[in-house]
Coordinates of N, CA and C and ligand atoms in Angstrom, one line a residue:
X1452 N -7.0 -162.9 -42.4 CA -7.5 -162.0 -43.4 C -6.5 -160.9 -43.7
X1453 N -6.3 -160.4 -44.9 CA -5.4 -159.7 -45.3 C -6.0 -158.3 -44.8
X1454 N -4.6 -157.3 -44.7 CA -5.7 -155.9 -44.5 C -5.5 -155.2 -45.6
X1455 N -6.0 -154.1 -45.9 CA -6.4 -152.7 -46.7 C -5.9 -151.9 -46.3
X1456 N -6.3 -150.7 -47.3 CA -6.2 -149.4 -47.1 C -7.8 -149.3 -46.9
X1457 N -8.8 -149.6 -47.2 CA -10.1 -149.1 -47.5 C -10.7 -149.9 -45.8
X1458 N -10.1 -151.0 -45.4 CA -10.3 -151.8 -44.6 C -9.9 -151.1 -43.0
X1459 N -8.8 -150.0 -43.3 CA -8.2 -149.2 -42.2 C -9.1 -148.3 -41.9
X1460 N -9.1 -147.7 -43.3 CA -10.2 -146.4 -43.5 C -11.6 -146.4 -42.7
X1461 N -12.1 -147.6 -43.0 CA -13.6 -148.5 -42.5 C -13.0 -148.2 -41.0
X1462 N -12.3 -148.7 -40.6 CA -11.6 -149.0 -38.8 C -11.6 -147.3 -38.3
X1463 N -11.0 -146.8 -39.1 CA -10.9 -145.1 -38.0 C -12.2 -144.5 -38.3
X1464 N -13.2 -144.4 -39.8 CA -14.4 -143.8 -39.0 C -15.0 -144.6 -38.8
X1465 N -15.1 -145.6 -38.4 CA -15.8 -146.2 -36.8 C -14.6 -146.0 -35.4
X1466 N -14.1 -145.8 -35.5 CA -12.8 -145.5 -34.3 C -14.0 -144.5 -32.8
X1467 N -13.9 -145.7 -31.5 CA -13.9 -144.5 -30.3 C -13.6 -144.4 -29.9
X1468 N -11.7 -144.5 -30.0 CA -10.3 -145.0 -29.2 C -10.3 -143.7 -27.8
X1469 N -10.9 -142.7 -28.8 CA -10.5 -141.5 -27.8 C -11.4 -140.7 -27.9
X1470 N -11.4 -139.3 -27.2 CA -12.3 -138.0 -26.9 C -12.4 -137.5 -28.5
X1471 N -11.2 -137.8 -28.9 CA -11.0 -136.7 -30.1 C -12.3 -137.0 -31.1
X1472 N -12.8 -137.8 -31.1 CA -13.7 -138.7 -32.3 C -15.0 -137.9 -32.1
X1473 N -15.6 -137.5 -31.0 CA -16.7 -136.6 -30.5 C -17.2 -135.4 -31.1
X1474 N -15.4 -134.6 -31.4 CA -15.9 -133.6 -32.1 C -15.2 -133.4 -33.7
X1475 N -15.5 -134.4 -33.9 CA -14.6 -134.4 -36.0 C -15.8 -134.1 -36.5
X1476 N -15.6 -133.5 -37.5 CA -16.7 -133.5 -38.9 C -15.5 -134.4 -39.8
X1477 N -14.7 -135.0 -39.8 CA -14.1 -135.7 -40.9 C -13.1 -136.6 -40.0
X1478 N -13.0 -137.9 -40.1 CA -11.5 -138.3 -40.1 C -10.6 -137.9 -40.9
X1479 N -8.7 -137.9 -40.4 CA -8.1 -137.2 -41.6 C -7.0 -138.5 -41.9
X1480 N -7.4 -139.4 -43.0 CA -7.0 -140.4 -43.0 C -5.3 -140.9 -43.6
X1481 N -5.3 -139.7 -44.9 CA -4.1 -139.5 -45.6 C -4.2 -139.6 -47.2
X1482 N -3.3 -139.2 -47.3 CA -3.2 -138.2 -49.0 C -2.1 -139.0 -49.6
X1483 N -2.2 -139.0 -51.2 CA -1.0 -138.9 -51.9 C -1.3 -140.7 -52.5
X1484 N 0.2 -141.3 -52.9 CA 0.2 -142.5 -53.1 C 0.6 -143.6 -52.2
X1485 N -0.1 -144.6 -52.4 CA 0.0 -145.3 -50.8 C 0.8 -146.7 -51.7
X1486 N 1.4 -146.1 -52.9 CA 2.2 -146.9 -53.9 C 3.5 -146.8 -53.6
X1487 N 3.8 -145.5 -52.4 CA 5.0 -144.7 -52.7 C 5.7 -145.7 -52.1
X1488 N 7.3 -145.2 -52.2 CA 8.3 -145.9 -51.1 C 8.8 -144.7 -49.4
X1489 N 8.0 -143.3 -49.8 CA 8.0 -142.1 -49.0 C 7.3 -142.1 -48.2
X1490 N 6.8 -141.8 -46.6 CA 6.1 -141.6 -46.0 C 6.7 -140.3 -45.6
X1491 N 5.5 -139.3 -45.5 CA 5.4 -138.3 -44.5 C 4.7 -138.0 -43.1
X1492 N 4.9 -138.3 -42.1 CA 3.6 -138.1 -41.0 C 4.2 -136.6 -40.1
X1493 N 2.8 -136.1 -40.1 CA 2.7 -135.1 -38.9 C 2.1 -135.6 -37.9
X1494 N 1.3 -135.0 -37.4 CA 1.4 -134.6 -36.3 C -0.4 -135.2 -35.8
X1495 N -1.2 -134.0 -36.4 CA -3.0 -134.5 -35.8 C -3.2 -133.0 -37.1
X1496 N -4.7 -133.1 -37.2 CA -5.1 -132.5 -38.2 C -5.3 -131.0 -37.4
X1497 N -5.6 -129.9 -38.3 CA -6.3 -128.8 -37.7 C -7.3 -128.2 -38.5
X1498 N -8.3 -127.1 -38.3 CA -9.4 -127.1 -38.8 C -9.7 -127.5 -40.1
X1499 N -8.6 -126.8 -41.0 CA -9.0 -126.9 -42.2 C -9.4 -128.7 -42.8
X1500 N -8.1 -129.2 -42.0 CA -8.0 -130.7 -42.6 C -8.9 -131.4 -42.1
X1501 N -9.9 -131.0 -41.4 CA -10.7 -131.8 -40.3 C -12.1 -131.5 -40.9
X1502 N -12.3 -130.0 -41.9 CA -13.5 -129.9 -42.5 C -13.1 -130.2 -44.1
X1503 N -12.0 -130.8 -44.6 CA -12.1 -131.3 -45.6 C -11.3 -132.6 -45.7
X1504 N -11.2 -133.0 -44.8 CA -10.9 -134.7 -44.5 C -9.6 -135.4 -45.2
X1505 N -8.7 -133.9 -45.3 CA -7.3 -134.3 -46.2 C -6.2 -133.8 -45.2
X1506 N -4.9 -134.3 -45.3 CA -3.8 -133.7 -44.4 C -3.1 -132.4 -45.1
X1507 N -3.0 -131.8 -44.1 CA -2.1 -130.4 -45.0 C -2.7 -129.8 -45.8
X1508 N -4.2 -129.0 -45.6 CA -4.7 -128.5 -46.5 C -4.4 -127.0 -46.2
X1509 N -4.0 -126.6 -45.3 CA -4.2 -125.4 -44.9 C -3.3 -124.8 -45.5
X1510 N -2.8 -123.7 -44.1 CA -1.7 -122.6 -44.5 C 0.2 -123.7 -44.5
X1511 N 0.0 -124.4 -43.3 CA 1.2 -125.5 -43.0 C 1.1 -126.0 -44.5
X1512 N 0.3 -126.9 -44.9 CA 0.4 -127.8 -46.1 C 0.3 -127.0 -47.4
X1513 N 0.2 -125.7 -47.3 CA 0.5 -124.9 -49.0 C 2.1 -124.7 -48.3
X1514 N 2.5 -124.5 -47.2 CA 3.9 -124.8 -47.5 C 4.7 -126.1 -47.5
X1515 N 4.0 -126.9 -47.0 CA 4.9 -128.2 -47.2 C 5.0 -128.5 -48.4
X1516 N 3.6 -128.2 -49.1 CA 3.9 -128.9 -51.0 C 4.7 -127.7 -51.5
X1517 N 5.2 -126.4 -51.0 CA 6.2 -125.6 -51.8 C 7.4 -126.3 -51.5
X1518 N 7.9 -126.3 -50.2 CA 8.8 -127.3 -49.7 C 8.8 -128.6 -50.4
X1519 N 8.2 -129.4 -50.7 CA 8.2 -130.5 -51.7 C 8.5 -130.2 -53.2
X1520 N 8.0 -129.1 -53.8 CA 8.4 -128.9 -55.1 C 9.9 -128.8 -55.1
X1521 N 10.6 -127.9 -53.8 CA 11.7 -127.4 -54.2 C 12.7 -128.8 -54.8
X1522 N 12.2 -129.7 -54.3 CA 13.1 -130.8 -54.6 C 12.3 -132.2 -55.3
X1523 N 11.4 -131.3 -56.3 CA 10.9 -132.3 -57.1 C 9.7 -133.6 -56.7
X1524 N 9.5 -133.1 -55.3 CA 8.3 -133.8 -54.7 C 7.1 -133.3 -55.1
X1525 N 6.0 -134.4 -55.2 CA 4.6 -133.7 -54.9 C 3.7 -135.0 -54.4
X1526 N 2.6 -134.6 -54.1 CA 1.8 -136.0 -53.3 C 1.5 -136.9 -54.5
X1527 N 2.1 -137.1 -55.4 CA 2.2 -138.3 -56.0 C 3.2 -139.0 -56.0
X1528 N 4.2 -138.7 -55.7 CA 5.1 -139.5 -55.1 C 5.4 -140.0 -53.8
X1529 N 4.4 -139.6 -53.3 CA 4.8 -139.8 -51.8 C 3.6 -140.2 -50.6
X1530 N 3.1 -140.1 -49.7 CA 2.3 -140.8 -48.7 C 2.1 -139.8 -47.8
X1531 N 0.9 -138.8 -47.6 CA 1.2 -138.1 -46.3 C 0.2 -138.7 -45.3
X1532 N -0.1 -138.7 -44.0 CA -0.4 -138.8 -43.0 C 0.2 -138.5 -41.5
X1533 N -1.2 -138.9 -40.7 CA -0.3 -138.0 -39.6 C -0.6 -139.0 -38.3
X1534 N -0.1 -138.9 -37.3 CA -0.4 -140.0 -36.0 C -1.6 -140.0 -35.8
X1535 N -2.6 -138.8 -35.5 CA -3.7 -138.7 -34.9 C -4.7 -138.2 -36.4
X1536 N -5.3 -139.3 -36.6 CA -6.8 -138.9 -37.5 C -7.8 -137.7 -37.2
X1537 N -7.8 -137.5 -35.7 CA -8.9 -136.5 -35.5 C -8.1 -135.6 -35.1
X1538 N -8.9 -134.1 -35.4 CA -8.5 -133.1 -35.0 C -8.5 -132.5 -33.5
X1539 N -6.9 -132.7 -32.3 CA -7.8 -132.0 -31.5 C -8.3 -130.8 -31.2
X1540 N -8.5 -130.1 -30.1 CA -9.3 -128.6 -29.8 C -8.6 -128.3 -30.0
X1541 N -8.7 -126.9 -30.5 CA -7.7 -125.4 -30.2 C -6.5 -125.6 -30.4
X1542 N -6.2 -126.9 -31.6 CA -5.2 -126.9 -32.3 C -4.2 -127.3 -31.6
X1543 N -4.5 -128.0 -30.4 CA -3.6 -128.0 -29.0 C -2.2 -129.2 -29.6
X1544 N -1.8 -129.7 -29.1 CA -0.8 -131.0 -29.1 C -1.2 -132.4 -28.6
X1545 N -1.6 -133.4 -29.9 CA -2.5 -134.7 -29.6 C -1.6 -135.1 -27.7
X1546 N -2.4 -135.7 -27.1 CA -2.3 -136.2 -25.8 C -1.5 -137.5 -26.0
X1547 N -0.8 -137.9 -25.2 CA -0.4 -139.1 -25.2 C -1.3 -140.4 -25.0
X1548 N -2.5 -140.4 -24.7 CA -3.6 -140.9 -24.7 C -4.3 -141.3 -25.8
X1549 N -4.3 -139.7 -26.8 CA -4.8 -139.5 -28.5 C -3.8 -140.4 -29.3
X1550 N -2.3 -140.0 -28.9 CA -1.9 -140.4 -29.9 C -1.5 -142.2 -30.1
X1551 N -1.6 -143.0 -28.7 CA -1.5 -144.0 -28.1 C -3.1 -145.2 -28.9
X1552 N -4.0 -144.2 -28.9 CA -4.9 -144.6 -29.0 C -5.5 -144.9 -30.7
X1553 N -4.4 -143.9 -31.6 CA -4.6 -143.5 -33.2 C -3.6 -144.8 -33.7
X1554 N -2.5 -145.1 -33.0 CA -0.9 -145.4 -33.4 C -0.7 -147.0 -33.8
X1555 N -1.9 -147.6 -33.8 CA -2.2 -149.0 -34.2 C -2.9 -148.9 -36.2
X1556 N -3.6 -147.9 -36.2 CA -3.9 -147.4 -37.7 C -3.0 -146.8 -38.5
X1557 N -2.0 -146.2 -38.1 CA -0.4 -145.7 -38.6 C 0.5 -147.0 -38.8
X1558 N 0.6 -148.0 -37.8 CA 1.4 -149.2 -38.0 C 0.4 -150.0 -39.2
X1559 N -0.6 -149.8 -38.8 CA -1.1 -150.9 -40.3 C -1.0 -150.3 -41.7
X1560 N -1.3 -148.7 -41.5 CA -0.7 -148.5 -42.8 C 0.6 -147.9 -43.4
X1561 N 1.5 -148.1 -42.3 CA 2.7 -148.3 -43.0 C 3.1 -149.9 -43.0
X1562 N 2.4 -150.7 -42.6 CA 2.8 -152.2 -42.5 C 2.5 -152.6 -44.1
X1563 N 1.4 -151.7 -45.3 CA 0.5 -152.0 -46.4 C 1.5 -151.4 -47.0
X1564 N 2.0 -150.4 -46.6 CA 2.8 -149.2 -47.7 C 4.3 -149.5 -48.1
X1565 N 4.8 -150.4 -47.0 CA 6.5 -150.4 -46.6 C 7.2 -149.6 -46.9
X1566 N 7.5 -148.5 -46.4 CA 8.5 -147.4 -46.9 C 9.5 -147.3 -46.5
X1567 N 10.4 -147.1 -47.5 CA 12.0 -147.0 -47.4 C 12.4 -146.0 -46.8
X1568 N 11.6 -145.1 -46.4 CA 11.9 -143.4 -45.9 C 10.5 -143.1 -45.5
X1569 N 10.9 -142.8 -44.2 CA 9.9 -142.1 -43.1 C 10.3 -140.4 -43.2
X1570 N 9.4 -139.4 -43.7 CA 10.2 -138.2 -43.1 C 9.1 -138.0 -41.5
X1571 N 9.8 -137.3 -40.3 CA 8.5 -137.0 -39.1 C 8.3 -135.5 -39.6
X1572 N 7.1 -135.0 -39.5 CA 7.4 -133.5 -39.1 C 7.0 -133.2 -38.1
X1573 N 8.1 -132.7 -37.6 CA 8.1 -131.7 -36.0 C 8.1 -132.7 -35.2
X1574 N 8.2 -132.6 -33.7 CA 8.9 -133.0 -33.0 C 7.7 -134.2 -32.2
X1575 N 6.3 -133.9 -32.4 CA 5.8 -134.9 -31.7 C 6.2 -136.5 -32.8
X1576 N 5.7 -136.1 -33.7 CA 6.0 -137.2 -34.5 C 7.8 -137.8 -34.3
X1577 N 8.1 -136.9 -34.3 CA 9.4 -137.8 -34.1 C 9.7 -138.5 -32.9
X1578 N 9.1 -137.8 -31.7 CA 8.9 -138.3 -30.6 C 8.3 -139.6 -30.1
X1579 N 7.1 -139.7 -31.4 CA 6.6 -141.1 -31.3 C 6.8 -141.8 -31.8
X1580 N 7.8 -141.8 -32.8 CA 8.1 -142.8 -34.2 C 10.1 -143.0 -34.5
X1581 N 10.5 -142.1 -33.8 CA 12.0 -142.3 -33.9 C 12.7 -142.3 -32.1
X1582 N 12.3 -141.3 -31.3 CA 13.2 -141.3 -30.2 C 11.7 -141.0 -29.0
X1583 N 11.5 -141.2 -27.9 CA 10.6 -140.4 -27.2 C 11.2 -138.8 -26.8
X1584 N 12.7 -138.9 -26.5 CA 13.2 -137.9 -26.1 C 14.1 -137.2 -27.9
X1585 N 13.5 -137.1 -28.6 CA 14.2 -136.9 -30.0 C 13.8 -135.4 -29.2
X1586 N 15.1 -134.5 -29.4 CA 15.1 -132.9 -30.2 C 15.1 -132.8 -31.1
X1587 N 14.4 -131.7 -31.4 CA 14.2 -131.7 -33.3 C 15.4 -130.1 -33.5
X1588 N 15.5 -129.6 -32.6 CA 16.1 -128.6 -32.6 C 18.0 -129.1 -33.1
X1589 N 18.0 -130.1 -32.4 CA 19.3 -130.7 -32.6 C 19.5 -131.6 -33.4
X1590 N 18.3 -132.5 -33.7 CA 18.3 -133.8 -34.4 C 17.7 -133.9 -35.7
X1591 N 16.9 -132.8 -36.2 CA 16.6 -132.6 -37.6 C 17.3 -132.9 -38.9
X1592 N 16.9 -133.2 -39.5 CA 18.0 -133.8 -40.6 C 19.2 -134.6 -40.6
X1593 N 18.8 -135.3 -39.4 CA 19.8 -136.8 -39.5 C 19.3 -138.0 -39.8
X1594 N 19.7 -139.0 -40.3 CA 19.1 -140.0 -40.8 C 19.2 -141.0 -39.0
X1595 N 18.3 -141.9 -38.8 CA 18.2 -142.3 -38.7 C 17.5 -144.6 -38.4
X1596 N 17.8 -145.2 -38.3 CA 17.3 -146.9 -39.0 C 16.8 -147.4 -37.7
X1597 N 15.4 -147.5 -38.5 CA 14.7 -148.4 -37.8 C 13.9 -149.4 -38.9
X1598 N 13.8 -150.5 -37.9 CA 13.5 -151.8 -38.5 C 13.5 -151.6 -40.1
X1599 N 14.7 -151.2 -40.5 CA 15.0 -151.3 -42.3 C 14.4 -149.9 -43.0
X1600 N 14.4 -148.9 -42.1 CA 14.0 -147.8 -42.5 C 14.4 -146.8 -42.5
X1601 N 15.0 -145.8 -43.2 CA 15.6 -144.7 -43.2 C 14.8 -143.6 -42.7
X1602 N 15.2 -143.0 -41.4 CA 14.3 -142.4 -40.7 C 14.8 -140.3 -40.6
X1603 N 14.0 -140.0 -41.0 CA 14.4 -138.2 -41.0 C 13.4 -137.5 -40.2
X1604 N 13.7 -136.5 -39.2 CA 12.6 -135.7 -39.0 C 13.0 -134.3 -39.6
X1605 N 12.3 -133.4 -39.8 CA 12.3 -131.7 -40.3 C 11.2 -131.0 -39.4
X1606 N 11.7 -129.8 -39.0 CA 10.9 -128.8 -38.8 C 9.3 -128.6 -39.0
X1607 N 8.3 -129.3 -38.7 CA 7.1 -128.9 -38.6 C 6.8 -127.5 -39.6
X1608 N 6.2 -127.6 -40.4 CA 5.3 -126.6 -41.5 C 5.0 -125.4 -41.0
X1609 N 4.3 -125.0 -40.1 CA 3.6 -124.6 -38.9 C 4.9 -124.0 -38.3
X1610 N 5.8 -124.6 -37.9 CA 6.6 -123.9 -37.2 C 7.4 -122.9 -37.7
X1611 N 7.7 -123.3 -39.2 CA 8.1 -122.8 -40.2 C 7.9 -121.2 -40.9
X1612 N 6.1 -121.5 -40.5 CA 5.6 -120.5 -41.0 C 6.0 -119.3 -39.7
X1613 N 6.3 -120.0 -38.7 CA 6.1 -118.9 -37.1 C 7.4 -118.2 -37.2
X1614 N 9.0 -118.8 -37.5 CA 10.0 -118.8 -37.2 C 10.5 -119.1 -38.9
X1615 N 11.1 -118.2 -39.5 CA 11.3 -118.2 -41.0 C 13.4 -118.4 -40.5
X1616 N 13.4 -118.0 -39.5 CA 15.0 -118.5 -39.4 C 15.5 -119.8 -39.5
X1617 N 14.4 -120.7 -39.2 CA 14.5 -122.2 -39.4 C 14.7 -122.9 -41.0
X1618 N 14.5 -122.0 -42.0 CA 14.3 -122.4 -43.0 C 15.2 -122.8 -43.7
X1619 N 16.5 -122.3 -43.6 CA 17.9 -122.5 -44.5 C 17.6 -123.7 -43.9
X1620 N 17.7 -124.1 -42.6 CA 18.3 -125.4 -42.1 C 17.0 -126.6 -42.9
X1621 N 16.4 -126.1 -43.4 CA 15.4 -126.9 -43.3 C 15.2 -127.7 -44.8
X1622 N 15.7 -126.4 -45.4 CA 16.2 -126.3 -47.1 C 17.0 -127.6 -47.2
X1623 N 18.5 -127.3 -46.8 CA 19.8 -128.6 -46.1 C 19.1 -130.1 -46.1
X1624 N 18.2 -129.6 -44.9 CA 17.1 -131.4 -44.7 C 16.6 -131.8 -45.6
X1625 N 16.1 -131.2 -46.6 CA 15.0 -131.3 -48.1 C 16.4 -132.1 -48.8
X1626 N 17.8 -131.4 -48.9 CA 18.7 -131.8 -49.8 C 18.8 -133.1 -49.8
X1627 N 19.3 -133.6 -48.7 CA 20.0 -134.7 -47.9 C 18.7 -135.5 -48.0
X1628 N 17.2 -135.0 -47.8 CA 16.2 -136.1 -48.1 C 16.6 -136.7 -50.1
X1629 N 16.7 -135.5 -50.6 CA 16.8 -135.6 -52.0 C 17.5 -136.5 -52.6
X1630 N 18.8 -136.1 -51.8 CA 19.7 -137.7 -51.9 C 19.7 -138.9 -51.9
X1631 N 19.5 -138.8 -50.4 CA 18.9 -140.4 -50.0 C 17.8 -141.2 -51.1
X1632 N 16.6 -140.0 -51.3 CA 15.8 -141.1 -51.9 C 16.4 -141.3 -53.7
X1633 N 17.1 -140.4 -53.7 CA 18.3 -140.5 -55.4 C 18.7 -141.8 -55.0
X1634 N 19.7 -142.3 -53.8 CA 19.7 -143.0 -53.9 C 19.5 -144.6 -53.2
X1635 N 18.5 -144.7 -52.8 CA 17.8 -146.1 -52.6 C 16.2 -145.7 -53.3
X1636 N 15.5 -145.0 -53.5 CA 14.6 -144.7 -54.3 C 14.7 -144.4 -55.9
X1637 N 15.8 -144.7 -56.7 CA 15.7 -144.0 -57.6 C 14.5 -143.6 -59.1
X1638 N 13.8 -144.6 -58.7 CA 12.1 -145.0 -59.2 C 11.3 -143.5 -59.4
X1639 N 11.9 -142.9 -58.0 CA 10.8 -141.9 -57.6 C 10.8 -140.6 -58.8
X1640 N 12.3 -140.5 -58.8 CA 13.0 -139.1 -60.1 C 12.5 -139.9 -61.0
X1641 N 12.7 -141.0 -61.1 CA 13.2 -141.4 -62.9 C 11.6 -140.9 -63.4
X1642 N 12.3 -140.4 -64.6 CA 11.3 -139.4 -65.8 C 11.0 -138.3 -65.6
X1643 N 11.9 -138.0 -64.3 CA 11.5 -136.1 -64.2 C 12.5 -135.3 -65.0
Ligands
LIG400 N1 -0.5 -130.2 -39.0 C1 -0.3 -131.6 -39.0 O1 0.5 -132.1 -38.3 N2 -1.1 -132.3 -39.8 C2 -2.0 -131.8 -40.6 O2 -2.6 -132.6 -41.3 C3 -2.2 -130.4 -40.7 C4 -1.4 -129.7 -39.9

């Protein structure tokens, strides 16, 4: 049987892979266009995304979509989601357990989406999806290939917001994303 998007959706809220499922008021399944050739994934949701069932609603995701404007992005071009669907406590860092346990619903919906460009944000995600031992401190804004995929991580939102000295560098990684999808994406600009 073929899978879905609506079919995955169905699969995480029934999901009781893990603890985290106990205490959601929302799964946080993913935003934007699942047409795109872009993926974005963080990390796990936090309150706000968890009481309105979207990624990046908060204070992180009003800056990732400024960060996205600067270079002509917005969630219609692109795919956001994050490894872990549920929120865990106290905003902590998904478990290797949580995230082990989420990371079969991430593979099927990038397996529906096929994206030419992965960006991670922040360093769990990259941890789980490009290197286990990735530094983001050092490895940010390098491209990366896996299985036919152009792979980037950036600076976490959130982190962004804590440490504003990370930003120039972070600007640089937006560029070089800009490029890349100029060119093997060029679909995405055309008509802006
Ligand atoms: N941080 C994340 O990694 N994901 C969200 O959806 C919100 C904040």
């Amino acid at each position: 049987m073929s899978d879905s998007m609506e079919q995955i959706l169905s699969d995480v809220q029934r999901c009781r892979g893990c603890a985290l499922c106990e205490k959601r008021t929302n799964v946080v399944f993913g935003d934007g266009n699942p047409k795109a050739p872009i993926m974005l994934i963080g990390e796990a949701p936090g309150a706000n995304e968890d009481a309105q069932g979207i990624p990046f609603v908060g204070k992180a995701g009003q800056l990732l979509d400024d960060m996205l404007e600067l270079i002509d992005l917005d969630r219609t071009k692109l795919y956001i989601t994050n490894i872990c669907k549920c929120r865990p406590p106290e905003n902590r860092d998904p478990l290797h357990v949580e995230q082990a346990a989420c990371l079969g619903f991430l593979r099927r919906q990038t397996a529906l989406i096929r994206p030419k460009i992965i960006v991670c944000l922040g360093r769990i995600s990259a941890m789980q999806l490009i290197r286990p031992d990735f530094r983001i401190s050092r490895e940010h804004g390098q491209w990366f290939d896996k299985a036919g995929v152009r792979m980037m991580a950036i600076y976490h939102p959130a982190a962004l917001l804590r440490d504003v000295s990370r930003r120039p560098d972070t600007f640089d990684d937006l560029k070089r994303l800009q490029a890349e999808i100029r060119a093997i994406c060029p679909e995405v600009y055309a008509g802006a």
